[in-house]
Each structure stands twice: as structure tokens, then as C-alpha cells.
CSV table of C-alpha atoms in Angstrom, one decimal:
chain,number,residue,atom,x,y,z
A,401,UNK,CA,0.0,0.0,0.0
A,402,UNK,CA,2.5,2.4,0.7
A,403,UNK,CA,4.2,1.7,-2.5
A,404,UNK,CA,1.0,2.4,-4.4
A,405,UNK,CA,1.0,5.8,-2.2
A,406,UNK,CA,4.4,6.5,-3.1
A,407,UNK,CA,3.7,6.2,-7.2
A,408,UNK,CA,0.8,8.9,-7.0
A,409,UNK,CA,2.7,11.9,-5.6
A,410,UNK,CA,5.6,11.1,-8.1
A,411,UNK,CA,2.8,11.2,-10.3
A,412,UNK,CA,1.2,14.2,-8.6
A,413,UNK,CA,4.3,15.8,-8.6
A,414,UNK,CA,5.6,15.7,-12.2
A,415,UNK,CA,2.0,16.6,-13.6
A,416,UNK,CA,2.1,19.9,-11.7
A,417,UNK,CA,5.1,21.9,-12.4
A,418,UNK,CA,4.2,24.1,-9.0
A,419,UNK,CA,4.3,20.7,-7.0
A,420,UNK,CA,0.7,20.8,-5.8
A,421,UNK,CA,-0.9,17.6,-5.8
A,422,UNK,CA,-4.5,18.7,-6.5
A,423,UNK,CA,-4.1,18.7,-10.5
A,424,UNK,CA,-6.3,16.5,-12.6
A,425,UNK,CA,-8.4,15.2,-8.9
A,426,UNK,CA,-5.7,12.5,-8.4
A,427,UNK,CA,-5.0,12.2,-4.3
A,428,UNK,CA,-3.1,10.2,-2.3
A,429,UNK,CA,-4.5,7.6,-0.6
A,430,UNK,CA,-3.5,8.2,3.7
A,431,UNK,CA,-1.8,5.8,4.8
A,432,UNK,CA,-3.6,3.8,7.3
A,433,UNK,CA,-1.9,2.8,10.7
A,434,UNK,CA,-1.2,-0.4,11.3
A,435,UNK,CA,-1.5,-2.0,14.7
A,436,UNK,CA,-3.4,-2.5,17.9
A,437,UNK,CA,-6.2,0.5,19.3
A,438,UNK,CA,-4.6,2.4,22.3
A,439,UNK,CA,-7.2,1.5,24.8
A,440,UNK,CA,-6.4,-2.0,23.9
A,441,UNK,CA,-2.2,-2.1,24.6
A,442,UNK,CA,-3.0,-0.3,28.0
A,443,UNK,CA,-5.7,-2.7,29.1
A,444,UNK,CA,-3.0,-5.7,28.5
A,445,UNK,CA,-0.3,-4.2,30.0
A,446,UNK,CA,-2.5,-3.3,33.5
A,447,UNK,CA,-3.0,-7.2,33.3
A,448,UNK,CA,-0.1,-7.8,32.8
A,449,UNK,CA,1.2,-5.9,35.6
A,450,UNK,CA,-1.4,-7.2,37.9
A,451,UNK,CA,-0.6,-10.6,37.0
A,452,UNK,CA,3.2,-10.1,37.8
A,453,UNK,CA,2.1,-8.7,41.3
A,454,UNK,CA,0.5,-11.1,42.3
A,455,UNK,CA,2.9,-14.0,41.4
A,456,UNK,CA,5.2,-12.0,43.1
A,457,UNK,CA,3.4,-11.5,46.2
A,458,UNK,CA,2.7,-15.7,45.9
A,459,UNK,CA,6.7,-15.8,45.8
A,460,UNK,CA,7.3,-14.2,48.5
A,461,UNK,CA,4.4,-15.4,50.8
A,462,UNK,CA,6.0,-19.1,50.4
A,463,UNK,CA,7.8,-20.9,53.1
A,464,UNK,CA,11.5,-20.9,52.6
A,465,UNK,CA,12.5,-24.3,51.9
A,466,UNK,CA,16.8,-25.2,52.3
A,467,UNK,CA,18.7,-27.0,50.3
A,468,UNK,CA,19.3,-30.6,50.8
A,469,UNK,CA,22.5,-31.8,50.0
A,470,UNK,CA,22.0,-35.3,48.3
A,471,UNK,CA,25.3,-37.6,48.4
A,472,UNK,CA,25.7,-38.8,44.8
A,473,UNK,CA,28.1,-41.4,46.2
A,474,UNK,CA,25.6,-42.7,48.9
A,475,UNK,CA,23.4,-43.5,46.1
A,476,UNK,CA,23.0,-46.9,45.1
A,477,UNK,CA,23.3,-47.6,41.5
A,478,UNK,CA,20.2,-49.2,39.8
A,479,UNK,CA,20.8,-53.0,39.5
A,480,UNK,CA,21.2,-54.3,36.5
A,481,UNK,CA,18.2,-56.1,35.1
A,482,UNK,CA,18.7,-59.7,35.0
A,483,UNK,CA,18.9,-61.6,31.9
A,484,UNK,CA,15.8,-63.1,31.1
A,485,UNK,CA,16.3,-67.0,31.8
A,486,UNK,CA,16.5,-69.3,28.8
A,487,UNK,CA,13.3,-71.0,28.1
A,488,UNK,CA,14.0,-74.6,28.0
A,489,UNK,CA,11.5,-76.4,25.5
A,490,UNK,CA,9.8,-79.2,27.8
A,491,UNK,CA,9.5,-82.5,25.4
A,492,UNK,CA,7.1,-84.8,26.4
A,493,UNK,CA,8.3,-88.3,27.6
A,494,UNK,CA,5.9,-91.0,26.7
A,495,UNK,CA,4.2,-92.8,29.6
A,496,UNK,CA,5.0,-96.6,29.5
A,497,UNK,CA,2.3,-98.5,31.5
A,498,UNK,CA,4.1,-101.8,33.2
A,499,UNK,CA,3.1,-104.8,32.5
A,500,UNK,CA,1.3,-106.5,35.3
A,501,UNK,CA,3.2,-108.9,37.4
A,502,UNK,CA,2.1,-112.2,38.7
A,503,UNK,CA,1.9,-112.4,42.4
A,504,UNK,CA,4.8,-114.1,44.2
A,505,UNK,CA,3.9,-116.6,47.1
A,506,UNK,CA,5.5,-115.8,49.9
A,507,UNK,CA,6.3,-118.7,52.2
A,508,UNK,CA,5.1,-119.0,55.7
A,509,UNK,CA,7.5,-118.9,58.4
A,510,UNK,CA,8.5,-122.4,60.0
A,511,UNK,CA,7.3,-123.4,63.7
A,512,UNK,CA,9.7,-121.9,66.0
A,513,UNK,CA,9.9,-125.3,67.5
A,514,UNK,CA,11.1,-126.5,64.1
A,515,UNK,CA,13.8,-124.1,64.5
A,516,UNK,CA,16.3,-124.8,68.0
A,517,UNK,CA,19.3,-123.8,67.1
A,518,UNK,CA,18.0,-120.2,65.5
A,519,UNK,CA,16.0,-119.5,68.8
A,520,UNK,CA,19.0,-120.5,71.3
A,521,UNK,CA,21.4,-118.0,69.0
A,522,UNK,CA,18.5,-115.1,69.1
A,523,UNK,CA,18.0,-115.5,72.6
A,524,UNK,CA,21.5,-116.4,74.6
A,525,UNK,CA,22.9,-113.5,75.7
A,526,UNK,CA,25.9,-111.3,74.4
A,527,UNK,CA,28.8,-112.4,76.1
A,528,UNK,CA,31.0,-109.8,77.9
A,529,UNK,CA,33.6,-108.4,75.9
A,530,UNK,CA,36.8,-108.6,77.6
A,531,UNK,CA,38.0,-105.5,79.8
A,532,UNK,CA,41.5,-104.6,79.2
A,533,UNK,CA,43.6,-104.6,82.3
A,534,UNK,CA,44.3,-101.8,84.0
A,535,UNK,CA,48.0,-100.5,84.2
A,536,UNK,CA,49.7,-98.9,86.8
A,537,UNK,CA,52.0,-96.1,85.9
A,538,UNK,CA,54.2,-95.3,88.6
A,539,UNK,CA,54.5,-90.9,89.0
A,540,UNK,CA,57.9,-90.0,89.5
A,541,UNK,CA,58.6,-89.4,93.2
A,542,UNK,CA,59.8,-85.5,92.1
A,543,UNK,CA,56.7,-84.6,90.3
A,544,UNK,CA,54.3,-85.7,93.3
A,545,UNK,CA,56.8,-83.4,95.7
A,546,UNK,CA,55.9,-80.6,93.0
A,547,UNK,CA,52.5,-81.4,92.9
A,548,UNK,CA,50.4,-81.2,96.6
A,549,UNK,CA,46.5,-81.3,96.6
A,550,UNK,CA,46.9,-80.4,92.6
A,551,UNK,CA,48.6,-77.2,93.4
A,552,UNK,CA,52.4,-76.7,91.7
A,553,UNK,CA,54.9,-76.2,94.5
A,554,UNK,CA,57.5,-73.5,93.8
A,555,UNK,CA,61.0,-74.3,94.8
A,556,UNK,CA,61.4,-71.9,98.0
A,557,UNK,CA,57.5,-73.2,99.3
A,558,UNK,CA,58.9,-76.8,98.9
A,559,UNK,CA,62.3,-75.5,101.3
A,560,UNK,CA,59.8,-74.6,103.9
A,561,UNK,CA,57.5,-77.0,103.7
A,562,UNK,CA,60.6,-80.0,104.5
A,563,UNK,CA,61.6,-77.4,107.2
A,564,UNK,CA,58.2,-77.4,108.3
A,565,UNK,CA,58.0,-80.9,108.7
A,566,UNK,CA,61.8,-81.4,110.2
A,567,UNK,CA,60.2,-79.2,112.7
A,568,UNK,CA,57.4,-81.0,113.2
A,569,UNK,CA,59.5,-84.4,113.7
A,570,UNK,CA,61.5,-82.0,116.2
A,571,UNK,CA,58.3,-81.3,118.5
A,572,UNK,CA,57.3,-84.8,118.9
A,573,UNK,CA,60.7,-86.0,119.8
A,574,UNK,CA,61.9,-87.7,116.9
A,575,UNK,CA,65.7,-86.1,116.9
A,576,UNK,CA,67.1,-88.3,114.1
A,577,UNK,CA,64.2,-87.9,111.6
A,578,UNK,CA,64.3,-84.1,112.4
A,579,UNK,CA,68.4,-83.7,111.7
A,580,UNK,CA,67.8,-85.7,108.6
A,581,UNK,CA,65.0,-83.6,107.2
A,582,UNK,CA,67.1,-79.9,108.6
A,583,UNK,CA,69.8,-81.2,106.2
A,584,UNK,CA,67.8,-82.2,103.4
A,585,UNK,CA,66.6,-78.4,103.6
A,586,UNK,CA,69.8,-77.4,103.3
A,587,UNK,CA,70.9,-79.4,100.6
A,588,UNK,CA,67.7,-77.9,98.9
A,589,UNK,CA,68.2,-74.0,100.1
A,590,UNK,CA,72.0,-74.0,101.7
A,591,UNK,CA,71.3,-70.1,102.8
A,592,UNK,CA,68.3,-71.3,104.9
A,593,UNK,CA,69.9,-69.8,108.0
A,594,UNK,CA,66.9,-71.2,110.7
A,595,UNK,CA,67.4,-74.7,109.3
A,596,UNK,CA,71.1,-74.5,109.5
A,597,UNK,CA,71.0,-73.0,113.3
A,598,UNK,CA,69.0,-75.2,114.3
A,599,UNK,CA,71.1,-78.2,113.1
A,600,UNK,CA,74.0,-76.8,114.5
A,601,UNK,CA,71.9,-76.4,118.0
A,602,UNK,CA,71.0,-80.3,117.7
A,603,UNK,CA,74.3,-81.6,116.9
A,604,UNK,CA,76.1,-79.5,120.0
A,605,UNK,CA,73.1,-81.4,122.3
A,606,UNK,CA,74.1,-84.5,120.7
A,607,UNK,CA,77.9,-83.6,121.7
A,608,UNK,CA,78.7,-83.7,118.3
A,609,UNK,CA,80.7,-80.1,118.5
A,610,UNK,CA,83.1,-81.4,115.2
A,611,UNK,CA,79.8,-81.9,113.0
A,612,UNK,CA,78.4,-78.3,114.5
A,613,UNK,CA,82.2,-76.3,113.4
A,614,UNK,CA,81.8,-77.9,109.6
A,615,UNK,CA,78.2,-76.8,109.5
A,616,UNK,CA,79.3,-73.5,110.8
A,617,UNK,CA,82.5,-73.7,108.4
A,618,UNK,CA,80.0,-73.8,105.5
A,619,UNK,CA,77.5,-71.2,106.5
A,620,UNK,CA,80.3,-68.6,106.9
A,621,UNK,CA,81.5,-69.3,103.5
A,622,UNK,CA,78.4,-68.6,101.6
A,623,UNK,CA,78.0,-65.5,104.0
A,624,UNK,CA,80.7,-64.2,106.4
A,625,UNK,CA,78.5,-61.2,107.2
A,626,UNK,CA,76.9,-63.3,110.6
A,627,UNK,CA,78.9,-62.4,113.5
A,628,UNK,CA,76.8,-64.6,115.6
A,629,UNK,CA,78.1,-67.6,114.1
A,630,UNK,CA,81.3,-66.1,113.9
A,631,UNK,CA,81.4,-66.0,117.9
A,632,UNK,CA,80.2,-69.4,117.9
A,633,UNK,CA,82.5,-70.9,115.4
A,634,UNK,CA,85.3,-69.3,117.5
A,635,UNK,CA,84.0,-70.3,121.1
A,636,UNK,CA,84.0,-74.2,120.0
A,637,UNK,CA,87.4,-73.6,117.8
A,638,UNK,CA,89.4,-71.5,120.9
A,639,UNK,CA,89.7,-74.7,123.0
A,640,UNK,CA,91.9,-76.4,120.3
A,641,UNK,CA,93.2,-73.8,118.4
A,642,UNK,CA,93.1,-70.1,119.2
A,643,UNK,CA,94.5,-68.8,115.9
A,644,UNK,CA,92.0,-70.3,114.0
A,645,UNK,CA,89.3,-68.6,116.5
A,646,UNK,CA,91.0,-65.4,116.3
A,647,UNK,CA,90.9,-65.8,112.0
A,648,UNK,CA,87.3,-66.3,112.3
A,649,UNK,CA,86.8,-63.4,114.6
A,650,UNK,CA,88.6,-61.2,112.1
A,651,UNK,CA,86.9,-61.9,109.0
A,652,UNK,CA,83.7,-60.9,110.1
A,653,UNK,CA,84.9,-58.3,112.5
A,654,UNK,CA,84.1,-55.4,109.4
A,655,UNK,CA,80.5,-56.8,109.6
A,656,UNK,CA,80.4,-56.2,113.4
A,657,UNK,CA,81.5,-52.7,113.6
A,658,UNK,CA,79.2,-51.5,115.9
A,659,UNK,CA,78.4,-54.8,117.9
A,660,UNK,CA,80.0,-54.1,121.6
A,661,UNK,CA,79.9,-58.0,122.7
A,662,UNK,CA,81.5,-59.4,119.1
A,663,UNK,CA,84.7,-56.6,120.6
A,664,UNK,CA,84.9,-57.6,123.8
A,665,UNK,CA,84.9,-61.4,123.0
A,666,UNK,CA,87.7,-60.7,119.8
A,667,UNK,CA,89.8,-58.2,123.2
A,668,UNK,CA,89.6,-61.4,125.1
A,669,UNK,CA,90.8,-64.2,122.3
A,670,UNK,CA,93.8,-61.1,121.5
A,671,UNK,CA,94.6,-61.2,125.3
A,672,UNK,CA,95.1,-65.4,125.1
A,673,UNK,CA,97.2,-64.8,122.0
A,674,UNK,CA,99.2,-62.2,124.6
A,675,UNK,CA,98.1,-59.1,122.2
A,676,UNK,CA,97.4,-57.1,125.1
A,677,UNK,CA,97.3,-53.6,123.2
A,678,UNK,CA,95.4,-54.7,120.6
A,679,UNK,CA,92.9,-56.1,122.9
A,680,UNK,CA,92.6,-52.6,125.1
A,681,UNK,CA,91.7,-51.0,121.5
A,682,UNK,CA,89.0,-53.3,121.2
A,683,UNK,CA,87.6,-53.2,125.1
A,684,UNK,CA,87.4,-49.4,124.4
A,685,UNK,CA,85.8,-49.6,121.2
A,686,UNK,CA,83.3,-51.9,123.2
A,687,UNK,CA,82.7,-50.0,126.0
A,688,UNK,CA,82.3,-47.0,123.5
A,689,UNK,CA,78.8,-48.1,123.5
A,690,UNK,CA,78.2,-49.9,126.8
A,691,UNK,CA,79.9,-47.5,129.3
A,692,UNK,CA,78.2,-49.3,132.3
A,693,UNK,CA,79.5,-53.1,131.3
A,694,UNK,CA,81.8,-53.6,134.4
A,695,UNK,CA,82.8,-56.9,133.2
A,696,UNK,CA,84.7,-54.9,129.8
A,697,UNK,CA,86.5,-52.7,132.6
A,698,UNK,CA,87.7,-55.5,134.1
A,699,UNK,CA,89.0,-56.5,131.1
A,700,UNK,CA,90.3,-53.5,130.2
A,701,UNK,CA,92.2,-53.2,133.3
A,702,UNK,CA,93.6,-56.2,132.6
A,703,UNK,CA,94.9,-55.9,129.3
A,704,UNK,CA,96.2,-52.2,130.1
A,705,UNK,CA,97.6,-53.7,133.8
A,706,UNK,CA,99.8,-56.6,131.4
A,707,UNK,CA,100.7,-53.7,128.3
A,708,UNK,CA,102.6,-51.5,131.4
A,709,UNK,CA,99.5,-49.2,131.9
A,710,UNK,CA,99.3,-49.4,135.7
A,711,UNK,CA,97.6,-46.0,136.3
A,712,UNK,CA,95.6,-46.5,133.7
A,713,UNK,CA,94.8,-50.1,134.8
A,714,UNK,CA,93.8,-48.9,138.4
A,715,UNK,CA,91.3,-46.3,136.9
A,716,UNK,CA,89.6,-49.5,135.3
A,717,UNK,CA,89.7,-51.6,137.6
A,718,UNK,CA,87.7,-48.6,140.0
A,719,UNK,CA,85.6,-47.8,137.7
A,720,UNK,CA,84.4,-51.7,137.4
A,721,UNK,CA,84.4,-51.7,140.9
A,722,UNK,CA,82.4,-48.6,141.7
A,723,UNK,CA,79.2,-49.9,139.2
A,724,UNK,CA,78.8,-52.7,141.8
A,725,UNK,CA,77.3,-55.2,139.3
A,726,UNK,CA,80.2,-57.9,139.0
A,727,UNK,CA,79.6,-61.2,140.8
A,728,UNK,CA,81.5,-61.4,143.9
A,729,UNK,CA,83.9,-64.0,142.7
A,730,UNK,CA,85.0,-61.2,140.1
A,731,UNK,CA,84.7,-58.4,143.2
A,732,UNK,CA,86.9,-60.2,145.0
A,733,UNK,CA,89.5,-60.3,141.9
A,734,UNK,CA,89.0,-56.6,141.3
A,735,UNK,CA,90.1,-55.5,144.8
A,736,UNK,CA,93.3,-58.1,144.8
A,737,UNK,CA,94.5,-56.3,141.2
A,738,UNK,CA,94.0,-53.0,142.8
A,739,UNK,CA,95.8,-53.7,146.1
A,740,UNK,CA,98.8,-54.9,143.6
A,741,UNK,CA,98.6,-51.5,141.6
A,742,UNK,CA,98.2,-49.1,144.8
A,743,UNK,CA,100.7,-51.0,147.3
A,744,UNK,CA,104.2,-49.6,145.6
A,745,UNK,CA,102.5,-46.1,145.6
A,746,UNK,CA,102.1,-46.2,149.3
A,747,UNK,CA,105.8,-47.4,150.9
């Protein structure tokens, strides 16, 4: 249409030189306007408005929902869908129908009576199958010591229970069965020191003193640090020899440092062996740490009175006189020994 327009004032304008398109009636046709009314385009778009209003106002009205976080690796694949099982083709077997069979006769059993030998074999009685003998194993004698009321014994409760029971033999007078089982202790545990004293007790009643110094002898070897049985070992050895008493005295003397009567008894086996100074060193030491023992000051005055102390062995023999505990035997000797000491001072 417009193109139709556009041809008519071309027209128009060459037929009038002046350019005035009202020559010869011809006019051009107004173009028309295309498109929708006005009312119409702003009726749609107030819909349209309204309609985005309210879907907003639904948008916003809705409950918030959150995210949910799905764990793609928690998901199970989907199992595979089995393979569809073969169809087997079923081929029909053909039914055979048996033939009949003829009836068998089946014989009736004969008269038990007929029958003696069967019956006594059904009814005699099993005989007894024959029991094995029993055998007797004997159990070593060292694993029923080890083994008491089906408890294991340890080594050291097996030492005291044998001391136990020498002891036991010991209380009901049995002497011989109790020395036996004290040194069976000791062969098992030789450090048992009550098992060895109390052998070496036994065998001094029995006058046995040769028996008691060996037993002694060994005890001191595995362990020198007992002055008791030092003292003892040298009481039964001073009668027959004094050196050896005096050697057994000073092995264990560093073990009896501080033991007054282990000194006092060494002082006296020095003064036998005429070591008179030595043997004031050791009274002192003694009384050191008994300073009210009148019997060491007697001794002391002794050794000092024989080592040329006279002074010194009159101030001893006093002072064991003046604690008025010796027996009057050694009174009486006190009071001669100072009458010696004090009779050259008074001419």
C-alpha cells in the first residue's frame, strides 16, 4: 500500500510543475496505521502488571524451603536387570504302563519249635567283651613333691614346707628324723639360715661339736657377714686352736662394727694370744657403746695392767668396781689387782 502511495505523488508531482498535488483530482491515498487501538495495549499491559504482582506476592508469601544436599556417592546404583532366563523347551516323555506282574507266594514262616538252634542264637545273651587290664603307671617321686592337693609347689615353698615338717619331727621328739629332714633343707636351700641354726643347736646337744664347726664352716663361707656364728664358730674352735678362733673373729669383725659383745669377745681371744694392746683398743671400742658393762673394765684393766698401763689399769679396775654389778667372785678379783697397783705407791 504504501508503495501504491508513493507512485501517486511522483505522479502528482511531475503533472504539476508548482508541485501541488490537487491537478487533474488524483490524491493520495493516507496511509492507514497499522497495529493495535490504544485502549487495547494499555488494558494488556494493566494485566499484565497485575498478573506479575500477584505472582510476586505468591513468591514471597512461600515458606522458605533449604537446600538438601544429596550424596551422589551414597546413592545406590540401579541393579542391572537380570537376563531373562533361557526358556528350555519341555519335550514330552511318553508314559510306558508296566506290564502287570504275577503275584509271588510268599512262604510262611516255620514253627519256632522246628527251628532250635536259630531260637537259642536269638536268645543267649551277648557275652562280655573282655576289659582290658588296668596299668599302673608309677608318677615319679619329684613330680608328686611338686605337685600337693593339685597345686604346683615352687621351689622356695617346697624349702619350707621340708623345714616345716623337720620341725614337726623336732616337737614330737623324733631327733634323728628331724636332723635328717634340717639337712635335706639345706641341701635344697643352703642359705636357709633357721634350718642351718637349728642343726647346728641339735648336733652341740648330741655332743657332736666337730659336726656343728663344719656346718658352721659352711655357712660362713656362703656369707661371712653373721657375726653370731662367727662367735660361735670361735667359742667351739678357741679350746683347740686359738688362731683359728681369732681368724674367724677377724673376718667378720668389718661386719660387726658396731656390735660391743662381738669386741669384747675378739679383746679377750687377743689377750690369750698375749696381744694385750690390741685387745685394750677393742675393750674401748666396746665400751664406747656400753659405758656401764663392768665386766669390759675389768677386762680392760687387765689388758692395760699386762701392756705396762698401771695408772691406767687402776682407773679401770675402779671404775668396774664402783658400778657394783660384777659377781662377787670377780669383786673379789678386782680389789686383789688393785691392792697390787696401789701397794708400791704407798711405801
Amino acid at each position: 500500500m504504501s508503495l501504491i502511495n508513493k507512485m501517486l505523488q511522483d505522479l502528482d508531482a511531475r503533472g504539476t510543475p508548482d508541485g501541488r498535488g490537487d491537478a487533474g483530482g488524483i490524491r493520495s491515498v493516507p496511509e492507514r496505521e497499522h497495529g493495535l487501538p490504544r485502549a487495547l495495549v494499555f488494558g494488556g499491559a494493566a494485566g499484565l502488571t497485575a498478573v506479575a504482582i500477584a505472582l510476586g506476592w505468591v513468591y514471597l508469601k512461600r515458606p522458605s524451603v533449604p537446600p538438601m544436599l544429596v550424596n551422589v556417592a551414597s546413592l545406590a546404583a540401579p541393579a542391572p536387570a537380570p537376563a531373562p532366563a533361557p526358556v528350555v523347551a519341555v519335550v514330552p516323555t511318553p508314559v510306558t504302563v508296566p506290564e502287570p506282574v504275577a503275584p509271588v507266594a510268599v512262604p510262611e514262616p516255620a514253627p519256632v519249635k522246628d527251628r532250635p538252634e536259630e531260637l537259642r542264637r536269638i536268645t543267649a545273651k551277648p557275652a562280655k567283651s573282655a576289659v582290658a587290664p588296668l596299668i599302673k603307671v608309677a608318677v615319679p617321686a619329684a613330680i608328686s613333691e611338686k605337685i600337693i592337693e593339685g597345686k604346683q609347689v615352687t621351689p622356695q615353698q617346697r624349702v619350707e614346707n621340708e623345714y616345716r615338717r623337720a620341725l614337726g619331727y623336732l616337737q614330737d621328739g623324733r631327733v634323728a628324723e628331724a636332723m635328717a629332714g634340717l639337712q635335706h633343707t639345706l641341701q635344697l636351700d643352703p642359705r636357709h639360715q633357721g634350718a642351718r641354726e637349728t642343726l647346728i643347736r641339735l648336733l652341740l646337744e648330741a655332743q657332736r661339736p666337730d659336726d656343728a664347726v663344719r656346718q658352721l664352716q659352711l655357712s660362713l663361707g656362703l656369707d661371712p657377714k653373721q657375726p653370731a656364728q662367727a662367735m660361735m664358730l670361735a667359742r667351739l674352735q678357741l679350746d683347740k686352736n686359738a688362731s683359728a678362733a681369732l681368724d674367724t673373729l677377724m673376718r667378720s669383725l668389718p661386719y660387726a662394727a658396731d656390735n660391743g659383745e662381738y669386741r669384747a669377745f675378739l679383746a679377750g681371744v687377743l689377750q690369750r694370744q698375749q696381744r694385750y694392746h690390741d685387745a685394750a683398743e677393742q675393750y674401748e671400742l666396746a665400751l664406747q657403746g656400753a659405758p656401764d658393762n663392768s665386766v669390759w673394765w675389768m677386762g680392760l684393766g687387765i689388758a692395760l695392767q699386762a701392756d705396762n698401763h698401771p695408772d691406767q689399769a687402776r682407773q679401770a679396775y675402779e671404775r668396774a668396781k664402783g658400778l657394783q654389778t660384777l659377781s662377787p667372785q670377780l669383786q673379789a678379783f678386782v680389789e686383789r689387782k688393785l691392792v697390787q697397783l696401789t701397794a708400791p705407791t704407798t711405801r
